[in-house]
CSV table of C-alpha atoms in Angstrom, one decimal:
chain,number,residue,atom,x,y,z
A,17,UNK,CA,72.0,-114.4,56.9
A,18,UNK,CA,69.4,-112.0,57.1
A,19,UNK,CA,65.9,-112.7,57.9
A,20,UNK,CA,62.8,-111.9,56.4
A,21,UNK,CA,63.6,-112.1,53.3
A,22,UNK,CA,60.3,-112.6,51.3
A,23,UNK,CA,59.4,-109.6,52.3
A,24,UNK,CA,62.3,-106.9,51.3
A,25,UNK,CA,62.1,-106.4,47.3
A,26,UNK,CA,64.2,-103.7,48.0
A,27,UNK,CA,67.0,-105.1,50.5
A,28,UNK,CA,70.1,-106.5,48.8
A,29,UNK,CA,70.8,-110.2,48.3
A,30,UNK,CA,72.0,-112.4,51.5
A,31,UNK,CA,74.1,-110.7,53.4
A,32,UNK,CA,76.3,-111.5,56.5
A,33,UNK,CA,75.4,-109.5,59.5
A,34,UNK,CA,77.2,-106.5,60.2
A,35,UNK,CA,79.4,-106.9,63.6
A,36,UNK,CA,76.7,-106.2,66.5
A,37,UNK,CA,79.5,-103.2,67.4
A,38,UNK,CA,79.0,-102.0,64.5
A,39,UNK,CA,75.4,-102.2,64.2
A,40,UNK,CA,75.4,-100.4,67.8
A,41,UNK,CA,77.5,-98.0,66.1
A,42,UNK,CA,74.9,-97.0,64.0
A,43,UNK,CA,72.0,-97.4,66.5
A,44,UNK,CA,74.1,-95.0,68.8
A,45,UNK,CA,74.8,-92.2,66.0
A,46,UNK,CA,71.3,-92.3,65.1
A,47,UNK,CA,70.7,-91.2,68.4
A,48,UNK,CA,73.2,-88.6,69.1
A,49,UNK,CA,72.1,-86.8,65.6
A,50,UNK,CA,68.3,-87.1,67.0
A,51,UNK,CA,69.5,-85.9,70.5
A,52,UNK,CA,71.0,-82.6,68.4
A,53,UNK,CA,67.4,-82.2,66.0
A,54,UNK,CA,64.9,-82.7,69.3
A,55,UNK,CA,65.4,-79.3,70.8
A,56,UNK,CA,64.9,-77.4,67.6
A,57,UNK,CA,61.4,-77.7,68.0
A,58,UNK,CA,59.5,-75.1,69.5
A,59,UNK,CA,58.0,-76.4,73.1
A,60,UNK,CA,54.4,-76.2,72.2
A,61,UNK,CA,55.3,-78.8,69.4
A,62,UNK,CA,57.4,-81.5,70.9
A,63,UNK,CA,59.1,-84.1,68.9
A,64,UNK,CA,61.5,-86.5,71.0
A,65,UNK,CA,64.7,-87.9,70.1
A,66,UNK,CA,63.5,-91.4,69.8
A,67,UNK,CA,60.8,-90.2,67.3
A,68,UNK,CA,63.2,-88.2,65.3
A,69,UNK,CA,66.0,-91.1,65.4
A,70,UNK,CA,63.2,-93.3,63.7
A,71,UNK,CA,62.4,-91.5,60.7
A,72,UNK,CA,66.2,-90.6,60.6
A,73,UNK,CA,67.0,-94.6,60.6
A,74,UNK,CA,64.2,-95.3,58.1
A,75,UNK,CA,65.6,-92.2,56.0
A,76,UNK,CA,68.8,-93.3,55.8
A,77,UNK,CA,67.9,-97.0,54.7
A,78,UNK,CA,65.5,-95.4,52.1
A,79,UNK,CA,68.2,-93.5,50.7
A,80,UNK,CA,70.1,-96.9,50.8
A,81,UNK,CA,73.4,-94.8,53.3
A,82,UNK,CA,72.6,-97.7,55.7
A,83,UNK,CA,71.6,-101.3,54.4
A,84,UNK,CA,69.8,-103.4,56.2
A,85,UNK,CA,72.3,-106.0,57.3
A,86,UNK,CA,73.9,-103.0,59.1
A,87,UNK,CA,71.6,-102.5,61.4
A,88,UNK,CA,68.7,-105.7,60.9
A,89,UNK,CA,70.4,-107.8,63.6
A,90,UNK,CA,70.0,-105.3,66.5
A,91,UNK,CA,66.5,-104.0,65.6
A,92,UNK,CA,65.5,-107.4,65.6
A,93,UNK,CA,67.2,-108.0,68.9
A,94,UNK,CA,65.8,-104.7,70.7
A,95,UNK,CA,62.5,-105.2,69.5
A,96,UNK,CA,61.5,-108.9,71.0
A,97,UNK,CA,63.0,-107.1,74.3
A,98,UNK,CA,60.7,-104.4,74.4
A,99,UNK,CA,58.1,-105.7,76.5
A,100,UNK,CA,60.8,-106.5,78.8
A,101,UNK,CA,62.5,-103.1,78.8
A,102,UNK,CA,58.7,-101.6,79.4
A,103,UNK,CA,58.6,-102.9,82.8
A,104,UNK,CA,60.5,-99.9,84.4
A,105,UNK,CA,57.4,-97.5,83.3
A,106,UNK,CA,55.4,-99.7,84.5
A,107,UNK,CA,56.8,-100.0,88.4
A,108,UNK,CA,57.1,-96.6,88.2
A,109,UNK,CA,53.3,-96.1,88.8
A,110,UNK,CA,54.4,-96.8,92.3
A,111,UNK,CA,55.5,-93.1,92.2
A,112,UNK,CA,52.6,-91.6,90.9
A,113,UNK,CA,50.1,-94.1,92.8
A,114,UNK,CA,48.2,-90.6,94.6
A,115,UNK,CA,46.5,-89.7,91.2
A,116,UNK,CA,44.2,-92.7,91.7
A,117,UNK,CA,43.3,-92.0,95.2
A,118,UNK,CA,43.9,-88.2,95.2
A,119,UNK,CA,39.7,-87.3,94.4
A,120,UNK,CA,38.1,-90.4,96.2
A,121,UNK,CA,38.5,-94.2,95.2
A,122,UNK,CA,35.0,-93.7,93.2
A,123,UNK,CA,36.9,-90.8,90.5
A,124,UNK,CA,40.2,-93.4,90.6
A,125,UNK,CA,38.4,-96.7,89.6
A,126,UNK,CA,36.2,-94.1,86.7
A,127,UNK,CA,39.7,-93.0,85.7
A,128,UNK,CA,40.8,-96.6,84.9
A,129,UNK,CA,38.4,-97.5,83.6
A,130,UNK,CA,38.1,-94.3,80.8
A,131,UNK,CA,41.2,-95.0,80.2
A,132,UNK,CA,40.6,-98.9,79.4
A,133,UNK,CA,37.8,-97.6,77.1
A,134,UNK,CA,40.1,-95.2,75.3
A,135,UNK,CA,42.9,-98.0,75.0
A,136,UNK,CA,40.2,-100.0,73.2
A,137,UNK,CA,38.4,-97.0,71.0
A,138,UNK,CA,41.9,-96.0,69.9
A,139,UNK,CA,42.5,-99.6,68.5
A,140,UNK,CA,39.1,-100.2,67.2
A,141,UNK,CA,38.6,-96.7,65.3
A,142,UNK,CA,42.1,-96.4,63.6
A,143,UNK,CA,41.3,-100.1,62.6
A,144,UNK,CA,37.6,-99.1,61.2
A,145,UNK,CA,38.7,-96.0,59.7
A,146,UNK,CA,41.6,-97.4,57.7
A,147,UNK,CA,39.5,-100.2,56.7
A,148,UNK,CA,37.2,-97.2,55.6
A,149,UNK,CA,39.9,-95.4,53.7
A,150,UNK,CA,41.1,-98.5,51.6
A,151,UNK,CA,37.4,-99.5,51.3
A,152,UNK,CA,36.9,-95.7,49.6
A,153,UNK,CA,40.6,-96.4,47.5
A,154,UNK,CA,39.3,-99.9,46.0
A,155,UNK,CA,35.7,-98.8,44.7
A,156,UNK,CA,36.1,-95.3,44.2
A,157,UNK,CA,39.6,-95.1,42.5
A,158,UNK,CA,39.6,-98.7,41.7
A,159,UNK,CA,42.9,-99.5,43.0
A,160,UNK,CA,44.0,-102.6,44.2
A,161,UNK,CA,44.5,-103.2,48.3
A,162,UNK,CA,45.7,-106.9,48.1
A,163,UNK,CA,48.9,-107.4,49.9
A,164,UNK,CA,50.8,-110.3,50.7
B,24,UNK,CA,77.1,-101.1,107.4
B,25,UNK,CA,73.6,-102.0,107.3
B,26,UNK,CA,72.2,-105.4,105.1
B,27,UNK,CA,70.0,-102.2,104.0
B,28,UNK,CA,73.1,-101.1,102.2
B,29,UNK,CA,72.2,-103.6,99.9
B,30,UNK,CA,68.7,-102.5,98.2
B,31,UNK,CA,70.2,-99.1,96.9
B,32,UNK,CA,70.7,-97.0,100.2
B,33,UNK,CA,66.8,-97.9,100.8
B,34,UNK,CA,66.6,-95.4,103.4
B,35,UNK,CA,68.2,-92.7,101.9
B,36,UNK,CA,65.7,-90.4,100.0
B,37,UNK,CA,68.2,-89.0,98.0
B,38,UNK,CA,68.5,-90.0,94.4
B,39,UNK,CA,71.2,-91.8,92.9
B,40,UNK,CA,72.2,-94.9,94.7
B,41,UNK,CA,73.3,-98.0,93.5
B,42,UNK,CA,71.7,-99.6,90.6
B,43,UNK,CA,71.9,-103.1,91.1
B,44,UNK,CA,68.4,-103.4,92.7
B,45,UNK,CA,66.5,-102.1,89.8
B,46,UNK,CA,67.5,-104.4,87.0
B,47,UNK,CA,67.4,-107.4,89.3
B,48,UNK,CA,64.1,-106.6,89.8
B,49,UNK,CA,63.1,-105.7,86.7
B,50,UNK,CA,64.4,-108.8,85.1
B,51,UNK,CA,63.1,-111.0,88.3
B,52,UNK,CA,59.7,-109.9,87.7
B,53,UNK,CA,60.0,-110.1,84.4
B,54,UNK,CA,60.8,-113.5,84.0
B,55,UNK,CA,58.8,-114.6,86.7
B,56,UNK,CA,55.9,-113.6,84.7
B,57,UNK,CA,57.1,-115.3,81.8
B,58,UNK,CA,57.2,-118.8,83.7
B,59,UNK,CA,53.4,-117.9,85.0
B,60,UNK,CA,52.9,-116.7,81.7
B,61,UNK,CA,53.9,-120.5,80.5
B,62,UNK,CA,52.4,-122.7,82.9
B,63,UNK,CA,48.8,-121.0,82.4
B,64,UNK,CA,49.1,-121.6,78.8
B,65,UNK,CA,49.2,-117.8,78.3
B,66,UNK,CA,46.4,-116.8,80.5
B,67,UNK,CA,46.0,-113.1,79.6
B,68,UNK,CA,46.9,-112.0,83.2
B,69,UNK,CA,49.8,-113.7,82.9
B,70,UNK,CA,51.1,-111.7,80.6
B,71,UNK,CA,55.1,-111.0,81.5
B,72,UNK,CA,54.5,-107.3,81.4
B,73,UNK,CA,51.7,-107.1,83.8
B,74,UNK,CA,52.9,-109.5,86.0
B,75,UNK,CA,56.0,-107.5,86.4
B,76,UNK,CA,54.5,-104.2,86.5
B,77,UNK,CA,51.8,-105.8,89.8
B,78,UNK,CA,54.8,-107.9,91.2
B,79,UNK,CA,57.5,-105.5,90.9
B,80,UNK,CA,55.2,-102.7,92.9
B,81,UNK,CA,53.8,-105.1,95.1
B,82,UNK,CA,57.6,-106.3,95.8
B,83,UNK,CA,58.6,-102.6,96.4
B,84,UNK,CA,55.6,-101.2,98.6
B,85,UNK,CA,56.1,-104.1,101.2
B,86,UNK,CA,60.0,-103.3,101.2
B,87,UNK,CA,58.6,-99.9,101.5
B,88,UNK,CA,56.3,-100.8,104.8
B,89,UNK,CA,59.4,-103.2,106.2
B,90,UNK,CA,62.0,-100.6,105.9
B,91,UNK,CA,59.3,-97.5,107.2
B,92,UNK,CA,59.5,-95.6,104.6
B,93,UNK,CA,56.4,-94.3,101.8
B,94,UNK,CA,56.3,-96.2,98.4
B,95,UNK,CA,57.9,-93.2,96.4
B,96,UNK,CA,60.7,-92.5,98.7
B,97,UNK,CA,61.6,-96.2,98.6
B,98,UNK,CA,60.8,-96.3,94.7
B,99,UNK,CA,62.7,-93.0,94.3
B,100,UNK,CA,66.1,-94.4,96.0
B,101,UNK,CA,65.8,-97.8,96.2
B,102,UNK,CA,64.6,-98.9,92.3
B,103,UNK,CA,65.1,-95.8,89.6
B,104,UNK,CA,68.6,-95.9,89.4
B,105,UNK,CA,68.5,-99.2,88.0
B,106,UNK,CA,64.7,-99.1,86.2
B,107,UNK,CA,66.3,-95.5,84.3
B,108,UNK,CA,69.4,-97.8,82.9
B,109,UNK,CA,67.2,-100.0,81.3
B,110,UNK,CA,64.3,-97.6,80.3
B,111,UNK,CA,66.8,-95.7,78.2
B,112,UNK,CA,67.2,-98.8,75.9
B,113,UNK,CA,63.4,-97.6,74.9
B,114,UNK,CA,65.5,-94.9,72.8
B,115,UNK,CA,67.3,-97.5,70.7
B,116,UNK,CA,64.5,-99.9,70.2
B,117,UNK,CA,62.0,-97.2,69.0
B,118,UNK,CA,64.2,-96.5,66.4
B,119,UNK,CA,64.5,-100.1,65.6
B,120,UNK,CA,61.2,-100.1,64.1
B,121,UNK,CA,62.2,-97.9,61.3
B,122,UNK,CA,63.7,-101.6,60.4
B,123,UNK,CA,60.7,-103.6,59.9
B,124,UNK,CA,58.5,-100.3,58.7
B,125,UNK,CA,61.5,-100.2,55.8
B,126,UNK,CA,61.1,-104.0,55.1
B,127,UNK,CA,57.5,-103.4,54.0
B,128,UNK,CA,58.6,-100.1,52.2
B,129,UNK,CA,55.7,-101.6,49.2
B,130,UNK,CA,53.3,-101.0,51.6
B,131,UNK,CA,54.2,-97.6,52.8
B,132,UNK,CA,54.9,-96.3,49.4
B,133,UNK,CA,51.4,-97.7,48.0
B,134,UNK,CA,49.3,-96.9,51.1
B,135,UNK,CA,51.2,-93.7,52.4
B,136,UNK,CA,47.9,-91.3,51.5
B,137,UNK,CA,45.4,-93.7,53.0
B,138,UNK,CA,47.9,-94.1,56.2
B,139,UNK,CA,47.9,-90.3,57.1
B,140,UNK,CA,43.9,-90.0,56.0
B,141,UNK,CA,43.0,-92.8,58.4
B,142,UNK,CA,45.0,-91.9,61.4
B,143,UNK,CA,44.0,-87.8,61.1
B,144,UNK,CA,40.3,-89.0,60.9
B,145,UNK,CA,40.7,-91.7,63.0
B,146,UNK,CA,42.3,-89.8,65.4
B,147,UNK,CA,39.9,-86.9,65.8
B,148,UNK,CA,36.8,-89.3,65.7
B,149,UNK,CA,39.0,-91.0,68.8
B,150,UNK,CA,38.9,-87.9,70.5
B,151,UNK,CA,35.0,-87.2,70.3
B,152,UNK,CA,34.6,-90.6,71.1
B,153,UNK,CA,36.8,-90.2,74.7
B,154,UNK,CA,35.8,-86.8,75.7
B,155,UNK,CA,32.1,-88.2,75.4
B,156,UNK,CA,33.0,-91.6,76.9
B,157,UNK,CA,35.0,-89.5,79.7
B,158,UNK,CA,32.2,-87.2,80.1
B,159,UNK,CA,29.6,-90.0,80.9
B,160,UNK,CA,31.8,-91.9,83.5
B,161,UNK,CA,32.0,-87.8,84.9
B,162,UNK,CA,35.4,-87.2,84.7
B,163,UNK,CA,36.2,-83.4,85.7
B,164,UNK,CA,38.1,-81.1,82.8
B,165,UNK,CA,41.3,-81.5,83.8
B,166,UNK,CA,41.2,-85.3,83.8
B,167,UNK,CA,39.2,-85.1,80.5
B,168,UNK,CA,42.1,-82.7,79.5
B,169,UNK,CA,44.9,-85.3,80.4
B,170,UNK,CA,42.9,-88.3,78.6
B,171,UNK,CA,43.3,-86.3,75.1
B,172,UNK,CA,46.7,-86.6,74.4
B,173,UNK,CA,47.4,-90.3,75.6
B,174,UNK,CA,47.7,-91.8,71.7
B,175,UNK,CA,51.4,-89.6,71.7
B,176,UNK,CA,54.3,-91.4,72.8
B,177,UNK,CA,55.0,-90.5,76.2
B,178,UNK,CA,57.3,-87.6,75.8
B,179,UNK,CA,54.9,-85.9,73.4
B,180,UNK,CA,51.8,-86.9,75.2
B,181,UNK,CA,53.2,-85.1,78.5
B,182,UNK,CA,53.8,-82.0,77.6
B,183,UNK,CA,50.6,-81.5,75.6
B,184,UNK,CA,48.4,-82.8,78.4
B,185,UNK,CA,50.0,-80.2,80.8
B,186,UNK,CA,49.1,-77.6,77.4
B,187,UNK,CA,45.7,-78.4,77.0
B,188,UNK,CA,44.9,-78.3,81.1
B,189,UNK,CA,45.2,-82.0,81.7
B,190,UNK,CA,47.9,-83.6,84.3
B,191,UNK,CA,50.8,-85.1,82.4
B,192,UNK,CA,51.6,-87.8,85.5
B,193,UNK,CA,48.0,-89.0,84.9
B,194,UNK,CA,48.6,-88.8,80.8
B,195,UNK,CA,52.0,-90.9,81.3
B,196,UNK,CA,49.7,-93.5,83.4
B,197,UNK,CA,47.6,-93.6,80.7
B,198,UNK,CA,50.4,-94.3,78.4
B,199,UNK,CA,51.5,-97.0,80.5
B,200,UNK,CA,48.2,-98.5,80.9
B,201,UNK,CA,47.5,-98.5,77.2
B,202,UNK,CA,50.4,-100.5,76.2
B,203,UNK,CA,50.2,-103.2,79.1
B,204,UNK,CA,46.6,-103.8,77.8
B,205,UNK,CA,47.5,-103.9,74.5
B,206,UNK,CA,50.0,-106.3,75.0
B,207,UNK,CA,47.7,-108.6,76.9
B,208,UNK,CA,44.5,-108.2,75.1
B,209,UNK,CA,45.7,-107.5,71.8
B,210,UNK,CA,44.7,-111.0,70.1
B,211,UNK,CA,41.3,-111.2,72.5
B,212,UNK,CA,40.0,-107.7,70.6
B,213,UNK,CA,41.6,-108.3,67.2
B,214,UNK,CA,39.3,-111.7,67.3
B,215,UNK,CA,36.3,-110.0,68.6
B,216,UNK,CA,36.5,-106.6,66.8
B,217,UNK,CA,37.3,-108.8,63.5
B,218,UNK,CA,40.6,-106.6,62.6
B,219,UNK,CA,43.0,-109.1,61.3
B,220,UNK,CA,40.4,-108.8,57.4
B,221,UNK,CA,42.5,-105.7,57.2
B,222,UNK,CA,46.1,-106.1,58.2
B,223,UNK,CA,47.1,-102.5,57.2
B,224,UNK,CA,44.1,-101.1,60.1
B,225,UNK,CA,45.3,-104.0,62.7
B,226,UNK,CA,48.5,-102.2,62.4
B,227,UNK,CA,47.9,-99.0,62.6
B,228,UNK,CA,45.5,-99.3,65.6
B,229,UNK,CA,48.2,-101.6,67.4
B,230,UNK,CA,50.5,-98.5,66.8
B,231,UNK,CA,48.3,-96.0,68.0
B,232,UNK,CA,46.6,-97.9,70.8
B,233,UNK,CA,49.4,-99.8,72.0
B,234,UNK,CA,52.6,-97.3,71.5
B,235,UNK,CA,56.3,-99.2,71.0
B,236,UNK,CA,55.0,-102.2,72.8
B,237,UNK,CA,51.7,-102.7,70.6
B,238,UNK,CA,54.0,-102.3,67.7
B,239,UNK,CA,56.2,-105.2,69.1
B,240,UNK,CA,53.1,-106.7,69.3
B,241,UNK,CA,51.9,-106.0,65.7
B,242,UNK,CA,55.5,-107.6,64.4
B,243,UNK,CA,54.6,-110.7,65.4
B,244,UNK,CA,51.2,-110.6,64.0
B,245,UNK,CA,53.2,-109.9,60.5
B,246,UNK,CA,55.2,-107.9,58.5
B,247,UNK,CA,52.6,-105.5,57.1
B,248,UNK,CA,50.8,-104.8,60.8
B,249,UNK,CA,54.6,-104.2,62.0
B,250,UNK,CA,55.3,-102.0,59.3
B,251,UNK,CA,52.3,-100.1,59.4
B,252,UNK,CA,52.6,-99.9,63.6
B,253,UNK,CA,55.6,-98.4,63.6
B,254,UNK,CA,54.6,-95.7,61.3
B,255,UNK,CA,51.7,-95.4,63.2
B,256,UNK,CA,53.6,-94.4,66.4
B,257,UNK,CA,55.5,-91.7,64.6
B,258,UNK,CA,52.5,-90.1,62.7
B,259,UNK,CA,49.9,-90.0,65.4
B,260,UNK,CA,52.4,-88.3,67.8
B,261,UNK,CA,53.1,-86.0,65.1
B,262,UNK,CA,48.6,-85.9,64.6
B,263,UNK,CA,48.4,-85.7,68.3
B,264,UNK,CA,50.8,-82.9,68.8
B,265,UNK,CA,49.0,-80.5,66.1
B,266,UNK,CA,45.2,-82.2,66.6
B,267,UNK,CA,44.7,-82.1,70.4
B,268,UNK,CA,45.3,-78.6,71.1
B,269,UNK,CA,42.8,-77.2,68.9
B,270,UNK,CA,40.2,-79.8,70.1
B,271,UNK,CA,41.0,-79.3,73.6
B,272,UNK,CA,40.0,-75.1,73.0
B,273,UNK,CA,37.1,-75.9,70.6
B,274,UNK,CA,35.9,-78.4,73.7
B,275,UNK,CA,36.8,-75.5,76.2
B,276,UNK,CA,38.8,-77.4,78.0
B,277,UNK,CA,41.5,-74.2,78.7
């Protein structure tokens, strides 16, 4: 059964869940089709496979090639373990510990703490602006931003 | 045979032992946070993620000082192998969010204009905002340079920081540092900064701020800030890599 269901007006009706190796499957040839695009791009404009694979997956269930009880199971899965599968980048600030310390403790703490600011500017001005934007859409070309 | 032996060829500098260490770690840390994380009543701090990031290097720099070794020589042989097995499932789970970003295709096909708009503008008023801010906490260029390009996933934000005259290990820091934060603090700034009026801006400012991990984050919120998260961390790499550059020159950065 997939989840979620009030949401998708464009999904089919219930569907059983693709077999997880299956679904990997897909996840996997995503991938390897990204891995081929990435290093078409010239160096000074980078796009990764991970980036590519996800407008790739989100293209191909647009174009309805993959439905969404192909692949819902393991996105689902993948994503509740991504704070989990984050904690490698995080212990690996033990190898790069030196930038902190490198030009004095005083310049480390400043660089933390710029850096807190920016984490917190980045949130708060794509919020305002957006809010902005969709302000500007509803009075000036009276269209409707009420979304359930 | 040494009990060493059994953390990975500890002493061996070279790369490529055994990685059994590593995901023990990893998940040890992990779910040790997640019991703190439970018996606090979510205390922000507690957060599973930051716990595991302090813990795990905490664990690894005193194996470091008992086995005589420095912290990245130890990290380098004793913990990569196993922390790269499980940091490549980041590649499959990024593109899982095209799943929940195609569940609220409505949104995306209603909002698309006002979605690229916002995070363009948003973005370049982001970037006055942190070369000022950097500027007045008297940063020097190049660490200026390498706050720039810190919205970018990691693999975009990198390369561009090392462009524009910045340090890409400090960049990738940043990256780090933004999502642990997001994922602790995410509902503490949403209440204060009043963001959840607009569910379309929560999400796209999880996605920006907070990278994969703020979009996780923005999925539980709901399925428009999911949606509009995930769309977020491929556009603003996409604004980033075109954006920053220019700003970086026009700032004479390099």
């Amino acid at each position: 059964m997939a989840s979620n269901q009030e949401a998708t007006k464009t999904a089919p009706a219930e569907h059983e869940p693709a077999p997880i190796l299956q679904q990997m499957g897909i996840f996997a040839g995503v991938l390897f089709v990204s891995s081929l695009i990435s290093p078409l791009f010239p160096k000074s404009f980078p796009v990764p496979t991970p980036v590519i694979g996800l407008v790739l997956m989100y293209v191909l269930l647009a174009s309805h090639i993959v439905k969404l009880y192909q692949v819902e199971k393991m996105a689902d899965f993948l994503i509740s373990l991504i704070a989990f599968l984050f904690v490698p980048s995080g212990i690996q600030m033990a190898n790069s510990l030196n930038v902190f310390t490198d030009n004095g403790a005083l310049s480390g703490v400043m660089l933390i703490v710029t850096i807190i600011l920016a984490t917190i500017i980045l949130l708060v001005v794509i919020a305002y602006t957006t809010a902005g934007f969709m302000a500007i859409s509803r009075k000036v070309f009276h269209k409707t931003t009420d979304i359930q | 045979m040494t009990w060493v032996n059994f953390f990975g060829n500890a002493l061996d500098p070279k790369v490529g032992g055994m990685a059994f260490f590593g995901i023990f770690l990893s998940l040890a840390v992990f779910l040790i946070g997640k019991y703190l994380f439970k018996i606090s009543n979510g205390f922000f701090l507690f957060q599973p993620l930051f716990v595991g990031m302090v813990l795990g290097i905490f664990i690894l720099w005193l194996m470091a000082k008992w086995f005589g070794v420095s912290l990245p020589t130890f990290y380098q042989s004793a913990y990569k192998p196993g922390g790269d097995i499980l940091f490549w499932f980041l590649n499959p789970a990024t593109i899982a969010f095209a799943i929940p970003l195609y569940r609220r295709n409505d949104v995306v096909k209603k909002f698309w204009l006002e979605i690229i708009l916002s995070l363009i503008v948003g973005m370049v008023i982001s970037l006055f905002i942190i070369y000022y801010v950097s500027k007045l906490l008297g940063l020097n260029n190049t660490m200026i340079a390498s706050m720039l390009s810190q919205a970018a996933t990691t693999a975009i934000a990198m390369p561009i920081s090392g462009a524009v005259g910045g340090i890409p290990a400090v960049t990738a820091m940043a990256c780090i540092i933004n999502a642990v934060l997001i994922y602790a603090l995410a509902d503490f700034l949403i209440k204060i900064f009043k963001l959840n009026s607009d569910p379309v801006g929560a999400g796209l400012g999880l996605g920006t701020a907070g990278h994969t991990v703020g979009s996780a984050k923005a999925v539980q919120l709901g399925s428009i800030q999911g949606a509009m998260a995930s769309i977020a961390v491929v556009v603003i790499s996409i604004v980033v890599d075109i954006v920053v550059p220019p700003f970086a020159h026009m700032m004479g950065l390099f």
